[in-house]
Coordinates of C-alpha atoms in Angstrom, one line a residue:
M1 CA 88.3 83.6 80.2
P2 CA 86.8 83.3 83.7
P3 CA 84.5 86.5 84.1
C4 CA 85.7 90.1 85.3
P5 CA 84.2 90.7 89.0
M6 CA 81.2 92.9 88.6
Y7 CA 81.8 96.5 88.6
R8 CA 81.1 98.5 91.8
Y9 CA 81.8 102.0 93.2
L10 CA 81.3 103.9 96.1
A11 CA 81.8 107.6 96.9
L12 CA 82.3 110.3 99.7
A13 CA 80.9 113.6 99.6
W14 CA 80.9 116.2 102.3
N15 CA 80.8 120.0 103.3
T16 CA 84.5 121.1 102.9
K17 CA 83.5 124.5 104.6
S18 CA 83.2 121.9 107.7
P19 CA 86.6 121.0 109.7
D20 CA 84.5 118.1 111.2
C21 CA 82.9 116.6 107.8
T22 CA 86.9 117.1 106.0
A23 CA 88.1 114.9 109.0
Y24 CA 85.9 112.2 108.9
A25 CA 86.0 112.2 105.4
A26 CA 89.6 111.4 105.3
H27 CA 89.5 108.8 107.9
L28 CA 87.1 107.0 106.0
S29 CA 88.9 107.4 103.1
K30 CA 91.9 105.9 104.7
S31 CA 89.7 103.2 106.4
F32 CA 88.2 102.2 103.3
Q33 CA 91.5 101.7 101.0
E34 CA 92.8 100.2 103.7
K35 CA 90.2 97.3 103.5
S36 CA 89.8 97.4 100.0
P37 CA 93.0 97.5 98.1
I38 CA 92.3 96.2 94.8
W39 CA 90.0 99.1 94.5
S40 CA 90.8 102.3 92.9
R41 CA 90.6 106.0 94.0
I42 CA 89.5 107.5 90.1
F43 CA 88.5 110.9 91.3
H44 CA 89.7 113.3 94.6
H45 CA 88.8 117.0 94.9
P46 CA 87.9 118.9 98.2
G47 CA 84.3 117.5 99.0
L48 CA 84.2 114.4 96.8
M49 CA 86.3 111.1 96.5
V50 CA 85.1 108.1 94.1
F51 CA 86.8 104.8 94.2
H52 CA 85.9 101.9 91.9
E53 CA 86.6 98.2 91.7
A54 CA 87.0 97.8 87.7
G55 CA 85.1 94.9 86.1
N56 CA 85.3 94.0 82.0
P57 CA 86.8 97.2 80.8
K58 CA 84.7 96.6 77.4
S59 CA 81.5 97.1 79.6
M60 CA 81.8 98.9 82.6
Q61 CA 84.2 102.1 82.6
A62 CA 85.3 105.3 84.5
Y63 CA 84.5 108.5 82.1
S64 CA 86.5 111.5 83.3
L65 CA 84.9 114.9 83.1
G66 CA 88.1 116.8 83.7
K67 CA 90.5 117.3 86.5
N68 CA 88.2 118.5 88.5
G69 CA 85.0 118.0 86.8
G70 CA 83.9 114.7 88.1
V71 CA 83.5 111.3 86.6
I72 CA 80.7 109.1 85.0
L73 CA 80.9 105.2 85.8
G74 CA 79.2 102.7 83.7
R75 CA 78.6 102.3 80.3
L76 CA 78.0 105.0 77.8
F77 CA 76.6 105.5 73.8
T78 CA 76.6 108.0 71.8
R79 CA 72.8 108.8 70.4
A80 CA 71.9 107.3 66.7
Q81 CA 71.6 110.2 64.4
D82 CA 70.0 110.1 61.0
D83 CA 71.4 107.1 59.3
M84 CA 74.5 106.7 62.3
S85 CA 73.7 103.9 64.6
S86 CA 74.5 104.6 68.4
S87 CA 78.2 103.8 69.6
A88 CA 80.0 103.0 72.4
K89 CA 82.0 106.1 74.1
S90 CA 85.4 105.3 75.3
T91 CA 86.3 109.0 76.7
I92 CA 84.4 112.2 76.9
K93 CA 85.6 115.2 75.0
N94 CA 86.7 118.3 76.9
Q95 CA 84.0 120.4 75.4
E96 CA 81.1 117.6 76.3
A97 CA 82.4 117.5 79.8
Q98 CA 81.9 121.2 79.9
Q99 CA 78.5 121.2 79.0
I100 CA 77.7 118.0 80.6
I101 CA 78.6 119.7 84.1
E102 CA 77.2 123.3 83.0
S103 CA 73.8 121.6 82.0
Q104 CA 73.9 119.9 85.3
G105 CA 73.4 116.8 83.4
Q106 CA 71.2 117.8 80.9
Y107 CA 73.0 117.0 78.2
L108 CA 74.3 114.2 79.2
L109 CA 70.7 112.6 79.1
E110 CA 70.0 114.4 75.6
N111 CA 73.2 113.2 74.0
F112 CA 74.2 110.3 75.8
W113 CA 72.4 106.9 77.0
G114 CA 73.4 103.9 78.6
R115 CA 73.8 102.4 82.1
Y116 CA 75.8 105.3 84.3
V117 CA 75.7 107.1 87.6
A118 CA 77.1 110.4 87.0
F119 CA 79.4 112.9 89.4
M120 CA 79.4 116.2 88.4
Y121 CA 81.2 118.8 90.3
Q122 CA 81.1 122.3 90.0
T123 CA 84.3 123.5 91.9
Q124 CA 83.9 127.5 91.7
D125 CA 80.7 127.3 93.8
N126 CA 81.0 124.0 95.5
N127 CA 78.3 122.4 93.9
L128 CA 77.8 118.6 93.5
Q129 CA 75.1 116.7 91.5
V130 CA 74.8 112.7 91.5
L131 CA 72.7 111.6 88.6
R132 CA 71.5 107.9 88.2
D133 CA 70.9 107.4 84.1
P134 CA 67.0 106.8 83.4
T135 CA 67.1 102.8 83.4
G136 CA 68.5 103.0 86.6
G137 CA 70.6 100.3 85.2
L138 CA 73.5 100.6 88.0
P139 CA 72.4 100.9 91.4
C140 CA 72.9 103.9 93.4
F141 CA 72.2 104.0 97.2
V142 CA 72.9 106.8 99.4
T143 CA 73.8 107.1 103.2
R144 CA 75.1 109.4 105.3
H145 CA 77.2 109.4 108.9
R146 CA 78.5 112.1 110.3
G147 CA 77.8 114.8 108.1
V148 CA 79.8 112.8 105.4
D149 CA 77.3 111.6 102.3
I150 CA 78.4 108.0 101.2
I151 CA 77.1 107.0 97.7
F152 CA 77.4 103.2 96.7
S153 CA 76.4 100.6 94.6
H154 CA 76.4 97.7 96.4
M155 CA 75.6 97.7 100.2
A156 CA 78.5 95.0 101.4
D157 CA 81.1 98.0 100.3
C158 CA 79.4 100.1 102.4
T159 CA 79.0 98.0 105.6
R160 CA 82.7 97.4 105.2
L161 CA 83.5 101.1 106.5
G162 CA 82.5 100.0 110.0
L163 CA 79.7 102.5 110.5
A164 CA 76.9 102.0 113.2
P165 CA 74.4 99.3 113.1
Y166 CA 71.8 99.5 110.0
T167 CA 68.2 99.0 111.2
V168 CA 65.2 97.3 109.3
N169 CA 62.3 99.5 107.9
W170 CA 59.3 97.6 108.7
A171 CA 57.2 100.0 107.4
Y172 CA 58.6 99.8 103.8
L173 CA 58.6 96.0 104.2
A174 CA 54.5 96.4 105.0
A175 CA 54.2 97.9 101.5
Y176 CA 56.6 95.9 99.9
L177 CA 54.2 92.8 101.1
K178 CA 51.3 95.2 99.6
F179 CA 53.5 95.7 96.2
P180 CA 56.3 94.1 95.4
L181 CA 57.2 96.3 92.7
L182 CA 57.3 99.1 94.8
Q183 CA 60.0 102.1 94.2
R184 CA 60.5 104.7 96.2
R185 CA 63.5 106.7 97.7
K186 CA 63.1 105.0 100.8
C187 CA 64.7 101.3 101.3
G188 CA 64.5 98.4 104.0
L189 CA 66.7 100.1 106.0
N190 CA 66.0 103.5 107.9
E191 CA 69.4 104.4 107.5
V192 CA 69.5 104.0 103.3
S193 CA 67.7 105.7 100.7
E194 CA 67.7 105.3 96.8
L195 CA 68.5 107.5 93.7
L196 CA 65.9 106.7 91.8
P197 CA 66.3 106.2 87.7
G198 CA 66.5 109.5 85.9
E199 CA 66.8 111.2 89.6
A200 CA 69.4 113.6 90.3
L201 CA 70.8 114.6 93.9
H202 CA 72.1 118.5 94.3
M203 CA 74.7 119.0 97.1
N204 CA 76.1 121.8 98.3
N205 CA 77.8 122.8 101.8
G206 CA 76.4 120.2 103.3
R207 CA 72.6 121.0 101.8
R208 CA 70.9 118.5 99.8
S209 CA 68.2 118.2 97.7
R210 CA 66.8 115.8 94.9
H211 CA 64.8 116.4 91.5
I212 CA 63.6 114.3 88.9
L213 CA 65.7 115.2 85.7
W214 CA 64.1 112.7 83.4
D215 CA 60.7 112.8 83.6
P216 CA 58.9 110.0 81.6
G217 CA 55.5 112.0 82.1
K218 CA 56.9 115.0 80.5
I219 CA 57.9 113.0 77.4
A220 CA 54.7 111.1 77.0
A221 CA 52.9 114.8 77.1
D222 CA 55.4 116.2 74.8
H223 CA 55.5 114.1 71.9
N224 CA 52.6 111.6 70.3
I225 CA 53.7 109.1 67.3
E226 CA 50.2 108.1 66.0
D227 CA 50.8 106.7 63.2
P228 CA 51.1 102.7 63.5
M229 CA 53.3 102.2 60.5
E230 CA 55.6 104.7 61.4
A231 CA 55.7 103.8 65.2
A232 CA 56.4 100.4 64.3
R233 CA 59.2 101.2 61.6
L234 CA 60.9 103.4 64.5
L235 CA 60.0 100.4 67.3
R236 CA 61.9 98.0 65.1
Q237 CA 65.1 100.1 64.4
T238 CA 65.5 101.5 67.9
T239 CA 65.3 98.0 69.4
K240 CA 67.5 96.8 66.6
D241 CA 70.1 100.0 67.9
C242 CA 69.9 99.1 71.2
V243 CA 70.7 95.5 70.9
S244 CA 73.4 96.1 68.7
A245 CA 75.2 98.7 70.8
W246 CA 74.8 96.7 73.9
A247 CA 76.4 93.7 72.5
S248 CA 79.2 95.3 70.7
G249 CA 81.0 95.1 73.8
Y250 CA 80.9 91.4 73.8
Q251 CA 82.5 88.4 71.7
N252 CA 80.7 86.1 73.2
I253 CA 77.1 85.7 74.7
L254 CA 74.4 83.8 76.6
H255 CA 71.0 84.6 76.0
L256 CA 68.1 83.6 78.0
L257 CA 65.9 82.4 75.4
S258 CA 62.4 81.7 77.0
G259 CA 60.5 81.4 73.9
G260 CA 58.4 84.0 74.7
L261 CA 58.1 87.3 72.1
D262 CA 60.5 89.8 73.9
S263 CA 63.2 87.1 74.3
S264 CA 62.9 86.2 70.8
I265 CA 62.8 89.5 69.4
V266 CA 66.4 90.1 71.0
L267 CA 67.8 87.3 69.4
S268 CA 66.5 88.3 65.9
Q269 CA 68.5 91.4 66.5
L270 CA 71.6 89.9 67.4
R271 CA 71.4 87.5 64.7
H272 CA 71.4 90.8 62.3
M273 CA 74.6 92.1 63.9
A274 CA 77.3 91.9 61.4
P275 CA 80.0 91.1 62.2
A276 CA 77.4 88.6 65.1
P277 CA 79.0 87.8 68.4
K278 CA 79.2 83.9 69.2
I279 CA 75.6 83.2 70.9
T280 CA 74.4 80.3 73.0
C281 CA 70.9 80.1 73.9
L282 CA 69.6 78.8 77.1
N283 CA 66.3 77.5 78.2
Y284 CA 64.8 76.9 81.2
Y285 CA 61.6 74.4 81.7
T286 CA 60.0 73.0 84.5
P287 CA 58.3 69.3 84.4
T288 CA 54.8 71.2 84.8
P289 CA 53.1 71.9 81.9
D290 CA 53.0 75.6 82.3
G291 CA 56.3 75.9 82.8
D292 CA 57.6 74.2 79.6
E293 CA 58.2 76.4 76.6
R294 CA 60.8 74.2 75.0
A295 CA 58.7 74.0 71.4
Y296 CA 58.8 78.0 71.1
A297 CA 62.6 78.8 72.0
R298 CA 63.8 76.3 69.4
L299 CA 61.2 77.9 66.7
A300 CA 63.5 81.3 67.8
A301 CA 66.5 79.4 67.7
G302 CA 65.9 77.4 64.8
Q303 CA 66.2 80.4 62.3
S304 CA 69.7 81.1 63.6
P305 CA 73.1 78.9 63.2
Y306 CA 73.3 79.1 67.6
Q307 CA 73.3 76.3 69.9
I308 CA 70.4 75.8 72.4
I309 CA 70.6 74.4 75.8
E310 CA 67.6 73.0 77.3
K311 CA 68.1 73.0 81.5
E312 CA 65.1 71.5 83.6
I313 CA 64.2 73.1 86.9
S314 CA 62.8 70.8 89.4
A315 CA 61.5 71.5 93.0
A316 CA 63.4 68.7 94.3
T317 CA 66.9 70.3 93.8
L318 CA 66.3 73.4 94.8
D319 CA 68.3 73.9 97.6
F320 CA 67.1 76.8 100.4
G321 CA 70.6 76.5 102.2
Q322 CA 71.6 79.2 100.2
L323 CA 69.5 81.9 101.5
S324 CA 71.8 81.8 104.5
G325 CA 74.4 83.6 102.7
L326 CA 72.7 86.6 100.9
A327 CA 74.5 89.2 99.7
L328 CA 73.7 92.1 102.6
S329 CA 71.5 94.4 100.4
A330 CA 69.3 97.6 101.3
K331 CA 66.1 96.3 100.2
P332 CA 64.8 92.7 99.7
A333 CA 64.3 90.9 96.3
D334 CA 62.6 88.0 94.8
Y335 CA 65.3 85.3 95.1
L336 CA 63.8 82.4 93.8
Y337 CA 65.2 82.9 90.1
Q338 CA 68.7 83.1 91.5
L339 CA 68.0 79.9 93.9
E340 CA 67.4 77.8 90.9
H341 CA 69.7 79.3 87.8
S342 CA 72.3 81.4 89.5
Q343 CA 75.0 78.5 90.2
Y344 CA 74.2 76.9 86.5
E345 CA 74.3 80.1 84.7
A346 CA 77.5 80.5 86.3
K347 CA 79.0 77.5 85.2
L348 CA 77.7 77.4 81.8
A349 CA 78.9 80.4 80.9
Q350 CA 82.4 79.5 82.1
D351 CA 82.1 76.3 80.0
V352 CA 81.0 78.2 76.7
G353 CA 83.2 81.3 77.4
A354 CA 80.5 83.9 77.2
E355 CA 81.6 87.2 78.6
A356 CA 77.6 88.3 79.6
I357 CA 74.0 87.3 80.4
F358 CA 71.4 88.4 77.7
T359 CA 67.9 88.5 78.2
G360 CA 64.3 90.3 76.7
A361 CA 63.4 90.9 80.6
G362 CA 61.7 94.3 80.4
G363 CA 59.9 93.8 77.0
D364 CA 56.9 93.5 78.8
G365 CA 56.5 96.5 80.3
I366 CA 58.3 98.7 77.8
F367 CA 56.2 97.2 74.8
F368 CA 52.8 97.5 76.9
Q369 CA 52.0 93.8 78.0
P370 CA 49.1 94.6 80.4
R371 CA 45.4 93.3 79.1
T372 CA 43.8 96.8 79.6
G373 CA 40.7 98.5 78.1
L374 CA 42.7 102.0 79.0
G375 CA 43.7 102.4 75.0
A376 CA 40.2 103.5 74.8
V377 CA 40.1 105.9 77.5
D378 CA 43.5 107.3 76.7
F379 CA 42.3 108.2 73.2
A380 CA 39.0 109.5 74.8
K381 CA 40.8 111.6 77.1
S382 CA 43.2 113.1 73.8
H383 CA 40.7 113.2 71.3
G384 CA 37.2 113.1 72.8
L385 CA 34.1 111.7 70.6
S386 CA 36.1 110.9 67.6
P387 CA 34.5 108.5 64.8
Q388 CA 38.0 106.5 65.6
L389 CA 36.9 106.0 68.9
L390 CA 34.3 103.0 68.4
P391 CA 37.1 100.5 66.6
I392 CA 39.5 101.1 69.3
A393 CA 36.9 100.5 72.0
L394 CA 36.5 97.2 70.2
E395 CA 39.8 96.3 70.3
S396 CA 40.2 97.5 74.1
A397 CA 37.4 94.9 74.9
R398 CA 38.9 92.4 73.2
L399 CA 42.3 92.9 74.8
Q400 CA 40.5 92.7 78.1
N401 CA 38.5 89.9 77.0
T402 CA 35.2 92.2 78.4
S403 CA 32.1 93.6 76.7
L404 CA 32.2 96.6 74.4
W405 CA 29.6 98.5 76.8
S406 CA 31.8 97.8 79.7
V407 CA 34.6 99.8 78.0
L408 CA 32.5 102.7 76.9
G409 CA 31.4 103.0 80.3
A410 CA 35.3 103.3 81.5
V411 CA 35.6 105.5 78.5
V412 CA 32.9 107.8 80.0
K413 CA 33.9 108.1 83.3
Y414 CA 37.9 108.3 83.1
G415 CA 38.3 109.5 79.4
L416 CA 35.3 112.3 79.5
L417 CA 34.4 113.1 82.7
N418 CA 38.2 112.8 84.1
V419 CA 37.1 111.0 87.2
R420 CA 40.0 110.4 88.9
W421 CA 42.2 107.3 88.8
S422 CA 45.3 106.0 89.8
P423 CA 47.6 103.3 88.5
Y424 CA 47.5 101.9 92.1
D425 CA 43.3 101.9 92.5
G426 CA 42.2 98.8 93.6
L427 CA 45.6 97.2 94.8
T428 CA 44.8 94.9 96.9
S429 CA 47.4 93.0 99.0
T430 CA 49.7 91.0 97.5
S431 CA 50.3 88.9 100.2
P432 CA 46.9 87.8 102.1
F433 CA 49.2 87.1 104.8
L434 CA 49.7 90.5 106.1
N435 CA 48.9 91.6 109.3
N436 CA 45.5 93.6 108.9
E437 CA 46.7 96.7 111.3
R438 CA 49.8 97.1 109.2
Q439 CA 48.0 96.7 105.9
N440 CA 45.4 99.9 107.4
S441 CA 48.6 101.7 108.0
I442 CA 49.7 101.8 104.3
T443 CA 48.6 104.9 102.5
L444 CA 48.7 105.6 98.9
D445 CA 51.7 108.1 99.3
D446 CA 54.1 105.0 100.7
L447 CA 53.1 103.2 97.5
T448 CA 53.2 106.0 94.5
H449 CA 56.4 106.4 92.7
P450 CA 57.8 109.8 92.3
W451 CA 57.0 109.9 88.6
L452 CA 53.4 109.5 89.1
T453 CA 53.0 112.2 92.0
D454 CA 51.9 115.1 89.8
A455 CA 50.7 112.8 86.9
A456 CA 47.2 113.4 86.6
H457 CA 47.4 115.5 83.2
I458 CA 48.9 112.2 82.0
P459 CA 46.4 109.8 80.1
N460 CA 45.4 106.6 82.5
G461 CA 47.3 103.9 80.2
K462 CA 50.2 105.9 80.1
R463 CA 50.7 106.1 83.7
L464 CA 50.2 102.6 84.0
H465 CA 52.8 102.4 81.7
M466 CA 55.1 104.7 83.7
L467 CA 54.6 102.7 86.3
A468 CA 55.6 99.2 84.5
L469 CA 58.3 101.2 83.5
S470 CA 59.5 102.2 86.9
A471 CA 61.8 99.3 88.4
P472 CA 65.0 98.9 87.4
P473 CA 66.8 95.4 86.4
T474 CA 68.4 93.7 88.8
F475 CA 72.6 94.1 88.7
Y476 CA 74.3 92.3 91.1
D477 CA 73.5 88.4 91.8
P478 CA 71.4 88.7 95.1
L479 CA 73.2 85.0 96.4
G480 CA 76.6 87.3 96.4
Q481 CA 78.1 84.9 93.5
V482 CA 80.9 86.8 92.4
D483 CA 81.7 84.8 89.2
L484 CA 78.4 85.1 87.2
P485 CA 78.9 87.4 83.8
E486 CA 77.4 90.4 83.6
Q487 CA 73.5 90.8 83.0
V488 CA 73.0 92.5 80.1
Y489 CA 69.1 94.3 79.1
P490 CA 69.3 95.3 76.0
L491 CA 65.5 96.1 75.9
I492 CA 65.7 98.1 78.9
S493 CA 67.7 101.1 77.2
Q494 CA 66.9 104.9 77.3
P495 CA 65.9 105.4 73.3
L496 CA 63.8 102.5 73.1
I497 CA 61.9 103.6 76.3
E498 CA 61.5 107.1 75.4
L499 CA 60.0 105.9 72.1
C500 CA 57.4 103.6 73.7
L501 CA 56.3 106.5 75.8
K502 CA 55.8 108.8 72.9
I503 CA 53.3 105.9 71.5
P504 CA 49.8 106.0 72.9
T505 CA 49.1 102.9 74.4
W506 CA 45.9 102.4 72.0
I507 CA 49.1 102.3 69.3
L508 CA 51.3 100.1 71.6
T509 CA 48.1 97.5 71.9
T510 CA 47.0 97.6 68.1
E511 CA 44.5 95.0 66.6
G512 CA 43.7 94.6 70.5
V513 CA 46.5 92.6 71.3
D514 CA 49.0 92.9 74.0
R515 CA 52.4 94.2 72.5
G516 CA 50.8 94.2 69.4
L517 CA 52.9 96.9 67.7
A518 CA 56.0 95.2 68.8
R519 CA 54.5 92.0 67.0
N520 CA 53.6 94.3 64.0
A521 CA 57.1 95.8 63.8
F522 CA 59.1 92.0 64.1
Q523 CA 56.6 90.4 62.1
Y524 CA 59.3 89.2 59.6
D525 CA 61.7 88.5 62.5
I526 CA 59.7 86.1 64.4
P527 CA 58.3 83.0 63.9
Q528 CA 54.5 83.0 63.1
K529 CA 53.7 80.7 65.9
I530 CA 55.4 83.2 68.8
L531 CA 54.0 86.3 67.0
T532 CA 50.2 84.9 67.4
R533 CA 51.1 83.3 70.9
H534 CA 49.3 85.0 73.3
S535 CA 49.8 82.9 76.5
K536 CA 52.9 83.0 78.5
G537 CA 54.8 80.4 80.5
G538 CA 53.3 80.1 83.9
I539 CA 55.1 79.6 87.4
N540 CA 52.3 79.0 89.3
D541 CA 52.1 75.1 88.6
H542 CA 56.1 75.2 89.8
Y543 CA 55.6 77.4 92.6
K544 CA 52.8 75.0 93.7
T545 CA 55.4 71.9 93.6
I546 CA 57.8 73.9 95.4
V547 CA 55.8 74.8 98.6
E548 CA 54.5 71.1 98.5
T549 CA 57.8 69.9 98.1
H550 CA 59.6 71.8 100.8
I551 CA 56.4 72.3 103.2
G552 CA 58.4 71.5 106.2
F553 CA 61.4 73.6 105.9
I554 CA 58.8 76.8 104.7
R555 CA 56.4 76.2 107.9
D556 CA 59.7 76.4 110.0
Y557 CA 61.4 78.9 108.5
L558 CA 58.4 81.5 108.3
L559 CA 56.3 80.4 111.6
D560 CA 59.3 81.0 113.8
G561 CA 60.9 83.8 111.6
L562 CA 61.8 87.1 112.5
L563 CA 58.6 88.6 109.9
I564 CA 55.9 86.8 112.3
R565 CA 58.1 88.2 115.4
Q566 CA 57.6 91.6 114.1
D567 CA 54.1 91.1 114.0
L568 CA 54.4 91.8 110.0
L569 CA 52.2 88.8 109.3
N570 CA 49.0 87.1 110.4
R571 CA 50.2 84.2 112.2
E572 CA 46.8 82.3 112.3
R573 CA 46.1 82.6 108.9
L574 CA 49.9 81.8 107.6
E575 CA 49.6 78.6 110.2
N576 CA 46.6 77.8 109.1
T577 CA 48.0 77.4 105.2
L578 CA 51.3 76.0 106.2
T579 CA 49.7 73.4 108.1
G580 CA 46.9 72.1 106.1
G581 CA 44.1 73.6 108.2
E582 CA 43.5 76.2 105.1
A583 CA 45.2 74.6 101.8
P584 CA 47.1 77.3 99.3
T585 CA 45.1 78.0 96.5
G586 CA 46.0 80.2 93.3
R587 CA 48.9 82.9 93.9
N588 CA 48.8 82.1 97.7
H589 CA 52.2 79.7 96.4
L590 CA 53.8 82.4 95.0
D591 CA 53.0 85.1 98.3
I592 CA 54.5 82.0 100.3
M593 CA 57.9 82.4 98.4
T594 CA 57.6 86.1 98.5
L595 CA 57.5 86.1 102.5
V596 CA 60.6 83.0 102.2
S597 CA 62.2 86.0 100.3
L598 CA 61.5 88.7 102.8
E599 CA 62.3 86.5 105.8
A600 CA 66.2 85.8 104.4
W601 CA 66.5 89.4 103.6
V602 CA 65.5 90.3 107.2
R603 CA 67.7 87.5 108.6
S604 CA 70.3 88.7 106.8
W605 CA 70.4 91.9 108.6
H606 CA 69.6 90.5 111.9
D607 CA 72.5 91.0 114.6
V608 CA 74.9 92.5 111.8
T609 CA 77.3 94.5 113.5
P610 CA 80.3 96.4 112.1
G611 CA 83.4 94.6 111.5
S612 CA 81.5 91.2 111.6
K613 CA 81.9 88.5 109.0
R614 CA 78.9 89.4 107.2
N615 CA 80.7 92.6 106.3
K616 CA 83.2 91.3 104.7

């Protein structure tokens, strides 16, 4: 069975008191329907029209909130209650819809979870609220033209409306080079902004405001689960519930099994389902030693009847020509993974009949992988000079691979004296090739996620945890491949995220091990060699091979590129590195590949005009 097109939506919102806005919204609606005949208009009321291109109805759909109440787009599950597991929602009852609208989305956040964008409309006072779910699983971008707000998931659908050309936000790109995990309302285009996970956009008669409706800092501050045994029990139970809920929508799954802890946890929980879907495991490996995890993947798959397919990724077969066909997007991404994997995954999924691709991505952030001594700092900030502090400090020193005295110094400074600290402190430019003038112009405000703006009262390690959770998963294939099955990230689920926010960092890293609580929780589900493994598959050697193999293309592509012309990069430093005057070292190979991706994104927007072929 061929995969369904990826789910997409576009909405128009306007001030009904303005005749000009109303007329222009009607014009845009007519134009969009003419250019997108297979799309459906699923909600229409003065002030709001919502269109969608339906994907797999078992995984993504539209949930009506009543004739005039709006619509929720995506995938919803009920919250697990007592002994009842989460279950997929097929419809929203009238009473539920009323409570969702009257609470302005709070009822939705507290009683359901999933991957969605909700449009909640109150006709009596012409209030529209758009809410993106806390995981950010479904993209949500906003632009405004002639008084009409356009809310959409995929940039190509927005450009199909034939609006004025979009312009590159070079200040954003400079900040992106400093911190590629940058998540702000601003995007790579000046005319487009992003609705962040858990954020609501409120519109009333032409006025707009935003606020964080789902606040991870509040969840972390208001709850604390400090019993390691209870925390482990809840972690295993909640993970099992979330994985089972996502898998219930599919009969056939392709699972990306790296051999690491997180992908092995997902597979172990899929194995416990009854009835279990058909599962095919896929493991990628490189010829370089740090990129070969086949032995671990075989261990994980060996406990199940599932087939495991092993695919070598070689620098020699990497096709940079695919970068010329990037799908238009509102912000850049790292395209190397898609260059090496997308076409193969699409073909394999079709061959085995898979409806979705599962992955353990997100587990590092959720289960808390950073090897930092902040657990002891957090404990001291919460409990002061307790007898438990010393053993926790010893665990933190082990985790950070540093001395006890170093950890205790941080405990006094940040945990007891409350010296100012930010998870962005100490950030150096991820790219050594960023122009110094551009780098010096970047302020902390340019980087800080709204979740962290007023979070000084949150323990330091938990703020780092929140930062690690801030990047939403990839939904669309950046290369524009339409036959790729739906990507599912079962660990990036609201109930699991909320649970881990409630667990202090010193419990998440129990025994001085990254993701220590997760290792304990799944000790009877995962092979011992994977549980006790503390290294991760590396990509540095693979990136080094790519740069060396394709140095001619990379040199010409970057030195004659738009990033150089806009003075975003230090040309002399980059040229020395790419021409052999200064050999790349360490992470510089990754830095160079980041520049290639960013250059490709900028070029995708170069000379884009309304009605051009790139907009189709």
